[in-house]
Coordinates of C-alpha atoms in Angstrom, one line a residue:
Chain A
X1 CA -18.1 -59.8 -106.2
X2 CA -20.1 -56.4 -106.6
X3 CA -21.2 -56.1 -103.2
X4 CA -17.4 -56.9 -101.4
X5 CA -15.2 -53.3 -100.9
X6 CA -11.9 -52.9 -102.0
X7 CA -10.4 -53.1 -98.3
X8 CA -12.4 -56.4 -98.3
X9 CA -11.6 -58.0 -101.2
X10 CA -7.7 -57.1 -100.1
X11 CA -7.8 -59.4 -97.3
X12 CA -9.4 -62.4 -99.2
X13 CA -6.1 -62.4 -101.5
X14 CA -4.4 -65.4 -99.5
X15 CA -0.9 -66.5 -101.9
X16 CA 1.0 -64.7 -104.5
X17 CA 0.7 -67.7 -107.3
X18 CA -0.5 -66.3 -110.5
X19 CA -4.5 -67.1 -110.5
X20 CA -6.8 -67.3 -112.9
X21 CA -9.8 -65.0 -112.1
X22 CA -13.0 -65.3 -113.7
X23 CA -15.4 -62.8 -115.0
X24 CA -18.4 -64.4 -113.4
X25 CA -19.9 -61.9 -110.6
X26 CA -23.2 -61.5 -108.8
X27 CA -24.4 -59.2 -111.5
X28 CA -23.2 -60.7 -114.6
X29 CA -25.5 -63.6 -113.6
X30 CA -28.3 -62.0 -112.3
X31 CA -27.8 -59.8 -116.0
X32 CA -27.6 -62.7 -117.8
X33 CA -31.0 -64.5 -116.0
X34 CA -32.9 -61.7 -116.6
X35 CA -32.1 -61.8 -120.7
X36 CA -32.4 -65.7 -120.2
X37 CA -36.1 -64.8 -119.2
X38 CA -36.5 -62.2 -122.0
X39 CA -38.3 -64.6 -124.5
X40 CA -40.7 -66.1 -122.3
X41 CA -41.9 -62.2 -121.6
X42 CA -41.8 -61.5 -124.9
X43 CA -44.5 -64.2 -125.5
X44 CA -46.5 -63.1 -122.3
X45 CA -46.7 -59.6 -123.5
X46 CA -47.7 -60.6 -127.1
X47 CA -50.6 -63.0 -125.7
X48 CA -51.5 -60.8 -122.9
X49 CA -50.8 -56.9 -124.3
X50 CA -49.7 -54.1 -122.9
X51 CA -51.5 -54.7 -119.4
X52 CA -48.5 -57.9 -119.0
X53 CA -46.1 -55.1 -119.4
X54 CA -47.4 -52.7 -117.3
X55 CA -47.6 -55.0 -114.7
X56 CA -44.0 -56.3 -114.7
X57 CA -42.9 -53.0 -115.2
X58 CA -44.1 -52.2 -112.1
X59 CA -42.6 -55.4 -110.2
X60 CA -39.3 -54.6 -111.2
X61 CA -39.7 -50.7 -110.1
X62 CA -40.8 -51.5 -106.9
X63 CA -38.3 -54.3 -106.4
X64 CA -35.6 -51.6 -107.2
X65 CA -37.1 -49.3 -104.6
X66 CA -37.7 -51.3 -101.6
X67 CA -34.0 -52.7 -102.0
X68 CA -33.1 -49.1 -102.0
X69 CA -35.2 -47.9 -99.4
X70 CA -34.3 -50.7 -97.1
X71 CA -30.9 -50.5 -97.5
X72 CA -30.9 -47.4 -96.7
X73 CA -33.3 -47.5 -93.9
X74 CA -31.5 -50.3 -92.7
X75 CA -28.0 -48.3 -93.1
X76 CA -26.7 -51.0 -95.4
X77 CA -24.8 -50.4 -98.5
X78 CA -27.2 -49.6 -101.5
X79 CA -26.5 -52.6 -104.1
X80 CA -29.4 -52.2 -106.6
X81 CA -26.7 -52.2 -109.6
X82 CA -26.0 -56.0 -108.8
X83 CA -29.6 -57.0 -110.7
X84 CA -30.9 -58.8 -108.2
X85 CA -33.9 -56.8 -107.2
X86 CA -34.2 -56.4 -110.9
X87 CA -34.6 -59.9 -111.1
X88 CA -36.7 -60.6 -108.1
X89 CA -39.1 -58.2 -109.7
X90 CA -39.0 -59.4 -112.9
X91 CA -39.8 -63.0 -112.0
X92 CA -42.6 -62.2 -109.5
X93 CA -43.9 -59.8 -112.3
X94 CA -43.6 -63.0 -114.7
X95 CA -45.6 -65.1 -112.2
X96 CA -48.6 -62.9 -111.6
X97 CA -51.7 -63.0 -113.8
X98 CA -52.1 -59.8 -116.1
X99 CA -55.6 -59.1 -114.8
X100 CA -54.0 -57.4 -112.0
X101 CA -53.8 -54.1 -114.1
X102 CA -57.4 -53.0 -113.5
X103 CA -58.5 -49.6 -111.9
X104 CA -62.0 -51.0 -110.9
X105 CA -62.1 -53.3 -108.5
X106 CA -58.6 -51.4 -107.8
X107 CA -55.7 -53.9 -107.9
X108 CA -52.8 -52.2 -109.1
X109 CA -51.1 -51.7 -105.5
X110 CA -51.6 -56.0 -105.1
X111 CA -48.0 -55.8 -107.1
X112 CA -45.9 -53.7 -105.4
X113 CA -47.3 -55.5 -101.7
X114 CA -45.6 -58.4 -103.2
X115 CA -42.3 -56.6 -104.5
X116 CA -42.6 -55.0 -100.7
X117 CA -43.0 -58.9 -99.4
X118 CA -40.1 -60.5 -101.8
X119 CA -37.4 -57.8 -101.6
X120 CA -38.2 -56.3 -97.9
X121 CA -39.3 -59.1 -95.7
X122 CA -37.7 -62.2 -98.0
X123 CA -34.9 -60.5 -98.7
X124 CA -33.9 -57.8 -97.1
X125 CA -34.9 -58.3 -93.5
X126 CA -33.2 -61.7 -93.3
X127 CA -29.4 -60.1 -94.1
X128 CA -30.0 -59.5 -97.6
X129 CA -28.7 -61.0 -100.7
X130 CA -27.2 -65.1 -100.3
X131 CA -28.7 -65.0 -96.5
X132 CA -32.9 -65.2 -97.3
X133 CA -34.0 -68.6 -96.7
X134 CA -36.8 -68.6 -99.5
X135 CA -36.8 -68.0 -102.7
X136 CA -37.7 -63.9 -102.6
X137 CA -40.1 -64.0 -106.0
X138 CA -42.2 -66.9 -104.5
X139 CA -42.8 -65.7 -101.2
X140 CA -44.2 -63.0 -103.0
X141 CA -46.2 -64.3 -105.1
X142 CA -47.3 -67.2 -102.0
X143 CA -48.7 -64.1 -100.2
X144 CA -50.7 -62.7 -102.8
X145 CA -52.0 -65.6 -103.7
X146 CA -52.8 -66.1 -100.1
X147 CA -54.2 -62.2 -99.5
X148 CA -56.3 -61.8 -103.0
X149 CA -57.1 -65.4 -103.9
X150 CA -60.1 -64.1 -106.2
X151 CA -58.0 -61.3 -108.1
X152 CA -54.9 -63.9 -108.2
X153 CA -56.7 -66.4 -110.3
X154 CA -58.3 -64.6 -112.7
X155 CA -56.4 -65.3 -116.2
X156 CA -57.6 -63.4 -119.0
X157 CA -57.9 -65.5 -122.3
X158 CA -54.7 -65.1 -124.4
X159 CA -55.7 -62.1 -127.2
X160 CA -52.1 -61.9 -129.3
X161 CA -54.2 -58.2 -130.1
X162 CA -52.0 -55.8 -128.5
X163 CA -53.4 -53.0 -128.2
X164 CA -56.7 -54.2 -127.7
X165 CA -57.7 -53.9 -123.9
X166 CA -61.2 -56.1 -124.0
X167 CA -60.6 -58.6 -122.5
X168 CA -61.8 -62.3 -121.5
X169 CA -61.7 -64.3 -118.4
X170 CA -60.9 -68.2 -118.5
X171 CA -59.5 -71.1 -116.3
X172 CA -56.1 -72.2 -116.7
X173 CA -55.8 -75.7 -119.0
X174 CA -54.9 -77.2 -115.3
X175 CA -57.9 -75.5 -113.5
X176 CA -60.0 -77.1 -116.3
X177 CA -58.3 -80.2 -116.0
X178 CA -58.8 -80.4 -112.5
X179 CA -62.8 -79.1 -112.4
X180 CA -63.7 -80.9 -115.8
X181 CA -61.0 -83.5 -116.6
X182 CA -59.0 -84.0 -119.7
X183 CA -61.9 -84.5 -122.2
X184 CA -63.2 -80.8 -121.5
X185 CA -59.7 -79.4 -122.0
X186 CA -59.7 -81.4 -125.6
X187 CA -63.0 -79.4 -126.3
X188 CA -61.5 -76.1 -125.4
X189 CA -58.6 -76.3 -127.7
X190 CA -60.2 -78.6 -130.4
X191 CA -57.3 -81.5 -130.9
X192 CA -54.8 -82.9 -128.6
X193 CA -51.8 -81.9 -130.9
X194 CA -53.4 -78.0 -131.0
X195 CA -53.5 -78.4 -127.0
X196 CA -49.8 -79.4 -127.1
X197 CA -48.9 -76.6 -129.6
X198 CA -51.2 -73.7 -127.8
X199 CA -48.7 -74.7 -124.9
X200 CA -46.0 -74.6 -126.6
X201 CA -46.2 -71.1 -127.7
X202 CA -47.8 -70.3 -124.8
X203 CA -51.7 -69.0 -126.4
X204 CA -53.3 -70.0 -123.1
X205 CA -54.7 -68.5 -120.1
X206 CA -52.2 -68.2 -117.0
X207 CA -49.5 -66.4 -115.1
X208 CA -47.5 -63.9 -117.8
X209 CA -44.4 -65.2 -117.9
X210 CA -45.4 -69.1 -117.2
X211 CA -47.3 -70.1 -120.5
X212 CA -44.5 -70.7 -123.4
X213 CA -42.8 -73.8 -122.3
X214 CA -41.0 -72.9 -125.7
X215 CA -39.5 -70.1 -124.5
X216 CA -39.0 -70.8 -121.1
X217 CA -37.4 -73.5 -122.5
X218 CA -35.0 -71.7 -124.8
X219 CA -33.9 -69.7 -121.8
X220 CA -33.2 -72.5 -119.8
X221 CA -31.0 -74.1 -122.3
X222 CA -28.8 -70.7 -122.8
X223 CA -28.4 -70.7 -118.5
X224 CA -27.2 -74.4 -119.1
X225 CA -24.7 -73.5 -122.2
X226 CA -23.7 -70.8 -120.4
X227 CA -23.1 -72.9 -117.1
X228 CA -24.9 -70.4 -115.0
X229 CA -27.1 -73.9 -113.8
X230 CA -26.6 -77.4 -114.0
X231 CA -29.3 -79.9 -115.5
X232 CA -29.5 -81.7 -112.0
X233 CA -32.4 -79.8 -110.5
X234 CA -34.8 -78.4 -113.7
X235 CA -33.8 -82.5 -114.5
X236 CA -35.0 -84.3 -112.0
X237 CA -37.9 -82.0 -111.3
X238 CA -39.3 -82.0 -114.2
X239 CA -38.8 -86.2 -115.0
X240 CA -40.5 -86.6 -111.3
X241 CA -43.0 -84.7 -112.4
X242 CA -43.7 -86.1 -116.3
X243 CA -43.3 -90.1 -114.1
X244 CA -45.5 -89.2 -111.3
X245 CA -48.6 -87.4 -113.4
X246 CA -48.4 -90.3 -115.8
X247 CA -48.8 -92.8 -113.0
X248 CA -51.3 -91.5 -111.0
X249 CA -52.7 -88.7 -112.4
X250 CA -55.2 -90.3 -115.3
X251 CA -58.7 -90.2 -114.4
X252 CA -61.9 -92.3 -115.5
X253 CA -63.7 -89.6 -117.8
X254 CA -67.5 -91.5 -116.3
X255 CA -66.4 -92.7 -112.7
X256 CA -63.7 -89.8 -111.8
X257 CA -61.5 -92.7 -109.9
X258 CA -57.9 -92.5 -110.5
X259 CA -56.6 -94.6 -113.1
X260 CA -52.9 -96.0 -113.0
X261 CA -50.5 -95.2 -115.5
X262 CA -53.6 -93.1 -117.5
X263 CA -52.1 -89.7 -117.1
X264 CA -51.0 -87.2 -119.7
X265 CA -47.2 -86.2 -118.4
X266 CA -46.3 -84.0 -121.5
X267 CA -49.7 -82.2 -120.7
X268 CA -48.4 -82.0 -117.0
X269 CA -44.8 -80.7 -117.7
X270 CA -45.9 -78.3 -120.6
X271 CA -48.1 -76.5 -117.8
X272 CA -48.7 -74.6 -115.0
X273 CA -45.3 -73.1 -114.0
X274 CA -43.3 -75.5 -114.2
X275 CA -40.6 -74.7 -116.9
X276 CA -40.4 -71.2 -114.8
X277 CA -39.9 -73.1 -111.7
X278 CA -37.3 -75.8 -113.0
X279 CA -34.9 -74.1 -115.1
X280 CA -35.7 -70.2 -112.8
X281 CA -36.2 -70.6 -109.5
X282 CA -35.9 -74.1 -108.3
X283 CA -31.9 -73.7 -109.8
X284 CA -31.7 -70.4 -107.3
X285 CA -28.5 -70.3 -105.4
X286 CA -29.0 -68.7 -102.8
X287 CA -31.9 -71.1 -101.5
X288 CA -31.0 -74.3 -103.4
X289 CA -28.8 -77.1 -102.0
X290 CA -25.2 -76.5 -103.8
X291 CA -23.6 -80.1 -103.4
X292 CA -24.8 -82.1 -106.9
X293 CA -26.5 -85.1 -104.9
X294 CA -28.5 -82.9 -102.9
X295 CA -29.9 -80.9 -105.8
X296 CA -31.1 -84.3 -107.1
X297 CA -32.6 -84.8 -104.2
X298 CA -33.7 -81.4 -104.2
X299 CA -35.6 -81.9 -108.0
X300 CA -37.3 -84.9 -107.2
X301 CA -38.5 -83.2 -103.4
X302 CA -39.9 -80.7 -106.0
X303 CA -41.4 -82.6 -108.4
X304 CA -43.5 -84.9 -105.9
X305 CA -45.4 -82.5 -103.9
X306 CA -45.8 -80.3 -107.2
X307 CA -47.8 -83.4 -108.2
X308 CA -48.9 -84.3 -104.9
X309 CA -50.5 -80.6 -104.9
X310 CA -51.8 -81.1 -108.8
X311 CA -53.5 -84.4 -108.5
X312 CA -55.0 -84.3 -104.8
X313 CA -54.8 -80.8 -103.5
X314 CA -56.6 -77.6 -103.6
X315 CA -54.8 -75.8 -105.8
X316 CA -54.3 -76.5 -109.7
X317 CA -50.9 -76.0 -109.7
X318 CA -48.6 -76.7 -107.1
X319 CA -44.9 -75.7 -108.2
X320 CA -44.5 -72.3 -106.4
X321 CA -45.5 -74.5 -103.0
X322 CA -43.1 -77.4 -104.0
X323 CA -40.6 -75.3 -104.3
X324 CA -41.1 -73.0 -101.5
X325 CA -41.3 -76.2 -99.0
X326 CA -38.1 -77.6 -100.3
X327 CA -36.4 -73.7 -100.0
X328 CA -36.4 -75.3 -96.0
X329 CA -35.0 -78.7 -97.1
X330 CA -31.9 -77.4 -98.5
X331 CA -29.7 -77.0 -96.3
X332 CA -30.6 -80.2 -94.9
X333 CA -30.5 -82.1 -98.1
X334 CA -26.0 -80.5 -98.3
X335 CA -25.4 -81.8 -95.1
X336 CA -27.4 -85.1 -95.6
X337 CA -24.9 -86.0 -98.7
X338 CA -21.7 -84.5 -97.7
X339 CA -19.0 -86.6 -98.8
X340 CA -17.5 -88.4 -95.9
X341 CA -13.3 -87.8 -95.8
X342 CA -11.2 -90.4 -97.1
X343 CA -10.1 -92.5 -94.4
X344 CA -12.6 -91.3 -92.1
X345 CA -14.4 -93.9 -89.4
X346 CA -16.8 -93.1 -87.1
X347 CA -15.1 -94.1 -84.3
X348 CA -12.4 -92.1 -85.4
X349 CA -14.1 -88.6 -85.4
X350 CA -14.9 -88.9 -81.7
Chain I
X1 CA -34.5 -61.2 -60.7
X2 CA -34.2 -62.7 -57.5
X3 CA -32.5 -59.3 -55.5
X4 CA -35.3 -58.8 -53.0
X5 CA -33.8 -55.9 -51.2
X6 CA -33.3 -53.8 -54.5
X7 CA -36.8 -54.6 -55.8
X8 CA -39.1 -51.2 -56.6
X9 CA -42.3 -52.2 -57.6
X10 CA -42.6 -50.1 -60.2
X11 CA -39.4 -51.5 -62.1
X12 CA -41.5 -54.6 -61.8
X13 CA -44.1 -53.2 -63.6
X14 CA -41.3 -51.8 -66.1
X15 CA -39.7 -55.0 -66.6
X16 CA -42.5 -57.2 -67.5
X17 CA -43.8 -54.2 -70.3
X18 CA -40.6 -53.8 -71.4
X19 CA -37.6 -55.4 -69.8
X20 CA -38.8 -58.8 -69.8
X21 CA -41.8 -58.8 -71.9
X22 CA -43.1 -62.0 -72.4
X23 CA -43.8 -62.2 -76.5
X24 CA -41.6 -59.4 -78.1
X25 CA -37.8 -59.4 -75.4
X26 CA -38.5 -63.9 -74.2
X27 CA -40.5 -65.0 -76.7
X28 CA -42.5 -67.2 -74.4
X29 CA -46.3 -68.1 -75.3
X30 CA -45.9 -67.4 -78.9
X31 CA -48.6 -69.8 -79.6
X32 CA -51.4 -67.7 -78.3
X33 CA -49.8 -64.8 -79.8
X34 CA -50.4 -66.6 -83.2
X35 CA -53.6 -68.3 -82.7
X36 CA -56.3 -65.3 -81.0
X37 CA -54.9 -62.4 -82.4
X38 CA -56.9 -62.2 -85.9
X39 CA -59.6 -60.1 -84.0
X40 CA -58.9 -57.1 -81.6
X41 CA -61.3 -58.1 -78.7
X42 CA -60.3 -61.8 -78.9
X43 CA -56.2 -60.4 -78.0
X44 CA -57.6 -58.7 -75.7
X45 CA -59.4 -61.0 -74.4
X46 CA -57.0 -63.5 -74.2
X47 CA -54.4 -60.4 -72.4
X48 CA -56.8 -59.4 -69.5
X49 CA -57.2 -63.3 -69.0
X50 CA -53.7 -64.1 -68.6
X51 CA -53.0 -60.7 -67.0
X52 CA -55.8 -62.2 -64.1
X53 CA -54.6 -65.9 -64.2
X54 CA -50.8 -64.6 -64.0
X55 CA -51.4 -62.1 -60.9
X56 CA -53.6 -65.2 -59.1
X57 CA -51.0 -67.5 -59.5
X58 CA -47.9 -65.6 -58.9
X59 CA -49.6 -64.7 -55.2
X60 CA -51.3 -68.1 -54.9
X61 CA -47.8 -69.6 -55.4
X62 CA -46.4 -67.0 -53.3
X63 CA -48.1 -67.7 -50.3
X64 CA -47.7 -71.3 -50.6
X65 CA -44.0 -71.4 -51.2
X66 CA -42.6 -72.6 -47.6
X67 CA -45.0 -75.3 -48.3
X68 CA -44.2 -76.6 -51.6
X69 CA -41.3 -79.0 -51.7
X70 CA -39.2 -78.5 -54.9
X71 CA -39.3 -82.1 -55.7
X72 CA -42.8 -81.7 -56.4
X73 CA -43.0 -77.8 -57.5
X74 CA -43.6 -78.2 -60.9
X75 CA -47.0 -79.9 -60.6
X76 CA -48.1 -77.8 -58.2
X77 CA -47.7 -75.0 -59.9
X78 CA -49.9 -76.4 -62.5
X79 CA -52.2 -77.2 -60.0
X80 CA -52.2 -73.4 -58.9
X81 CA -52.4 -72.4 -62.4
X82 CA -55.6 -74.5 -63.4
X83 CA -57.1 -73.6 -60.7
X84 CA -57.3 -69.8 -61.4
X85 CA -58.3 -71.0 -65.1
X86 CA -61.1 -72.8 -64.4
X87 CA -62.1 -69.1 -62.4
X88 CA -61.4 -67.5 -65.4
X89 CA -63.0 -69.8 -67.8
X90 CA -66.2 -70.0 -65.9
X91 CA -66.4 -66.4 -65.7
X92 CA -65.2 -65.4 -69.4
X93 CA -68.6 -68.4 -70.1
X94 CA -70.8 -66.5 -68.3
X95 CA -70.4 -63.1 -69.3
X96 CA -69.0 -62.9 -72.7
X97 CA -70.4 -66.5 -74.5
X98 CA -69.8 -64.9 -77.4
X99 CA -66.1 -63.9 -77.8
X100 CA -65.8 -67.3 -75.3
X101 CA -66.7 -69.4 -78.5
X102 CA -63.8 -67.8 -80.2
X103 CA -61.2 -67.6 -77.4
X104 CA -62.9 -70.4 -75.3
X105 CA -60.2 -73.1 -76.4
X106 CA -57.3 -70.9 -75.8
X107 CA -58.1 -69.7 -71.8
X108 CA -58.1 -73.1 -71.0
X109 CA -54.7 -73.7 -72.3
X110 CA -53.6 -71.2 -70.4
X111 CA -52.6 -73.5 -68.3
X112 CA -49.7 -75.0 -69.9
X113 CA -48.2 -71.5 -71.0
X114 CA -44.6 -71.4 -70.3
X115 CA -45.0 -67.5 -69.4
X116 CA -47.1 -68.4 -66.3
X117 CA -45.0 -71.6 -65.2
X118 CA -41.9 -69.4 -65.5
X119 CA -42.6 -66.5 -63.6
X120 CA -44.2 -68.8 -61.1
X121 CA -40.9 -70.8 -60.9
X122 CA -38.5 -68.0 -61.7
X123 CA -40.3 -65.4 -58.8
X124 CA -43.2 -66.2 -57.4
X125 CA -42.1 -68.9 -55.8
X126 CA -38.3 -67.2 -54.5
X127 CA -39.8 -63.8 -53.4
X128 CA -42.6 -61.9 -50.9
X129 CA -46.6 -61.6 -52.0
X130 CA -46.7 -58.0 -52.6
X131 CA -43.4 -58.2 -55.1
X132 CA -45.0 -61.2 -57.0
X133 CA -48.2 -59.5 -56.8
X134 CA -46.1 -56.7 -58.9
X135 CA -44.5 -59.0 -60.8
X136 CA -47.4 -60.7 -62.2
X137 CA -49.6 -57.6 -63.3
X138 CA -45.8 -56.1 -64.9
X139 CA -45.8 -59.6 -66.9
X140 CA -49.8 -59.8 -67.7
X141 CA -49.8 -55.9 -68.6
X142 CA -47.0 -57.1 -70.9
X143 CA -48.8 -59.8 -72.3
X144 CA -51.9 -58.0 -72.6
X145 CA -50.2 -54.8 -74.4
X146 CA -48.0 -57.3 -76.8
X147 CA -51.3 -59.2 -78.1
X148 CA -53.1 -56.0 -78.3
X149 CA -50.5 -54.7 -80.4
X150 CA -50.9 -57.9 -82.5
X151 CA -54.4 -57.8 -82.9
X152 CA -54.7 -54.6 -83.6
X153 CA -52.8 -54.6 -86.7
X154 CA -53.7 -58.1 -87.7
X155 CA -57.6 -57.2 -87.5
X156 CA -56.8 -53.7 -89.0
X157 CA -54.5 -55.5 -92.2
X158 CA -56.1 -58.4 -92.3
X159 CA -60.1 -57.6 -91.8
X160 CA -60.0 -54.2 -92.3
X161 CA -61.7 -53.3 -89.2
X162 CA -61.2 -52.7 -85.8
X163 CA -64.0 -54.5 -82.9
X164 CA -65.5 -55.3 -85.8
X165 CA -66.4 -51.7 -86.8
X166 CA -65.2 -51.9 -90.8
X167 CA -62.8 -48.8 -91.6
X168 CA -61.1 -49.7 -94.9
X169 CA -62.9 -49.6 -98.2
X170 CA -60.5 -52.1 -100.4
X171 CA -60.3 -55.0 -99.9
X172 CA -57.7 -56.2 -97.4
X173 CA -55.1 -58.6 -96.7
X174 CA -56.5 -61.3 -96.2
X175 CA -53.2 -63.5 -95.1
X176 CA -52.7 -61.4 -92.0
X177 CA -56.3 -63.6 -90.4
X178 CA -54.8 -66.8 -91.2
X179 CA -51.9 -68.3 -89.5
X180 CA -49.4 -67.4 -91.7
X181 CA -50.0 -63.6 -91.6
X182 CA -49.7 -64.2 -87.8
X183 CA -46.3 -65.4 -87.9
X184 CA -45.7 -62.1 -90.3
X185 CA -47.3 -59.7 -87.7
X186 CA -45.7 -61.3 -84.6
X187 CA -42.0 -61.6 -86.3
X188 CA -42.2 -58.2 -87.6
X189 CA -43.4 -56.9 -84.3
X190 CA -40.6 -58.1 -82.7
X191 CA -38.0 -57.2 -85.0
X192 CA -39.6 -53.1 -84.6
X193 CA -39.3 -53.7 -81.0
X194 CA -35.8 -54.8 -81.1
X195 CA -35.1 -52.5 -83.3
X196 CA -36.6 -49.3 -80.9
X197 CA -34.5 -51.4 -78.1
X198 CA -31.6 -51.1 -80.2
X199 CA -31.7 -47.4 -81.3
X200 CA -33.0 -45.2 -78.4
X201 CA -32.4 -47.4 -75.8
X202 CA -28.5 -48.8 -76.4
X203 CA -30.1 -52.6 -75.5
X204 CA -28.6 -55.7 -77.7
X205 CA -32.1 -56.9 -78.6
X206 CA -33.5 -60.3 -78.2
X207 CA -33.5 -63.0 -80.4
X208 CA -36.3 -65.5 -78.3
X209 CA -36.7 -69.1 -78.7
X210 CA -39.7 -70.5 -76.8
X211 CA -43.2 -71.8 -77.7

């Protein structure tokens, strides 16, 4: 592992047998996840213009800088080369709206403060990589969303005109769904199939990296194929959101009352930060459970909280809060599902 | 703690402010440290109220310590605390009605503050009146200092102002006036005080664990 020095490594060698060594290391995983995020970033930059690139670059540079600074101040070995700070910055940047790149009102400090909270407070103060309780990028985003609620919810219309700096603000599809209902959403996008198509390729308002469900799916499948993540968390997370929003997500357009089994699961699955969260943030090794059964429960919990916030909560989107809340439960879930040793009886243990 | 012949009055004050600071060292009474510290004025008023109640409770408990049956000592301590809380509550209500609206609920809660009861139990019920006064003053000043520091940073960062006067032109970090930011501020300042203790005084730091 990258953080280990020669001496520490020698202590871990316990036997003389020929062992098969894997070339998987912390830095390799981090860089692979970063590569898997690349398609989604590309679509974000294509639709939201250079602004999006500036935001993501600011987050990455400041994350790596704060990691270096805190490691120096705390007298720890500097581990910026393992890519974890890079990945945190990348994820944070992809979770922010492109409208934060604005000079009047001046908002450039917002992503930098987010990176500071993510890396310095959430990760380094808790002991560095492997010791943090919460997902650093999500804590960074939660901090910003609560601190600058106006600025963090201004979304630009995707223009796909790379050098056009003119921008028009609009609500996210989930925001429209929450405020004005399904009919208004279809009115905005023309037809229902066009709505799904736009959601897939990413031509809709939202955070930089969350809009293109297809690009995120490609990245997620790449990680699954490389076996860096398993299916348990993403599949249960997405499936739970689909089922719960299908059952409870529908409303009668005339009265505004809830109609059972009338929700739109496909729209809910493709919308918001679900794909990004389910594949790239809920599957974080450090802050999620490690046992398979616990991961299934973790995914279901994330899905339930996400759906609850989307249907009943004050925010249009709840993936971030869902993952952060379930992060608290990760150790508990691991303990709960731990397999009993063969022949184990309660009386015998005492 | 209970070494009556070795106590110096200055040492007691110092112990309350640094050695066993209620908030930053022993982590007791964190509820008001989060709840009322989103403005400097609220935090300082709360600190002054606790300073008053702590000192007077210590004095009263110390005077009565020979007459209190050990079996019922906790209810008696609470009664004594409640008396002085009522005094400070009525005083604040009469002279600072505007600020009372903001912190009034928490002033009544001082009755249940862990720090007051723990000093009555640990110190005042075992020591003479004069040392108890200084212990109460020290603890109260430690509490006042901690709440002043916390509320200074929370109001400056969260509202961009101090004592209500705006200082910063840009949009402040709103989270610091919300409860979540209170936890951030208390945790970071506690860590900072631990760091000072370890770095400059060779202490072991404290992890705390109260309510």
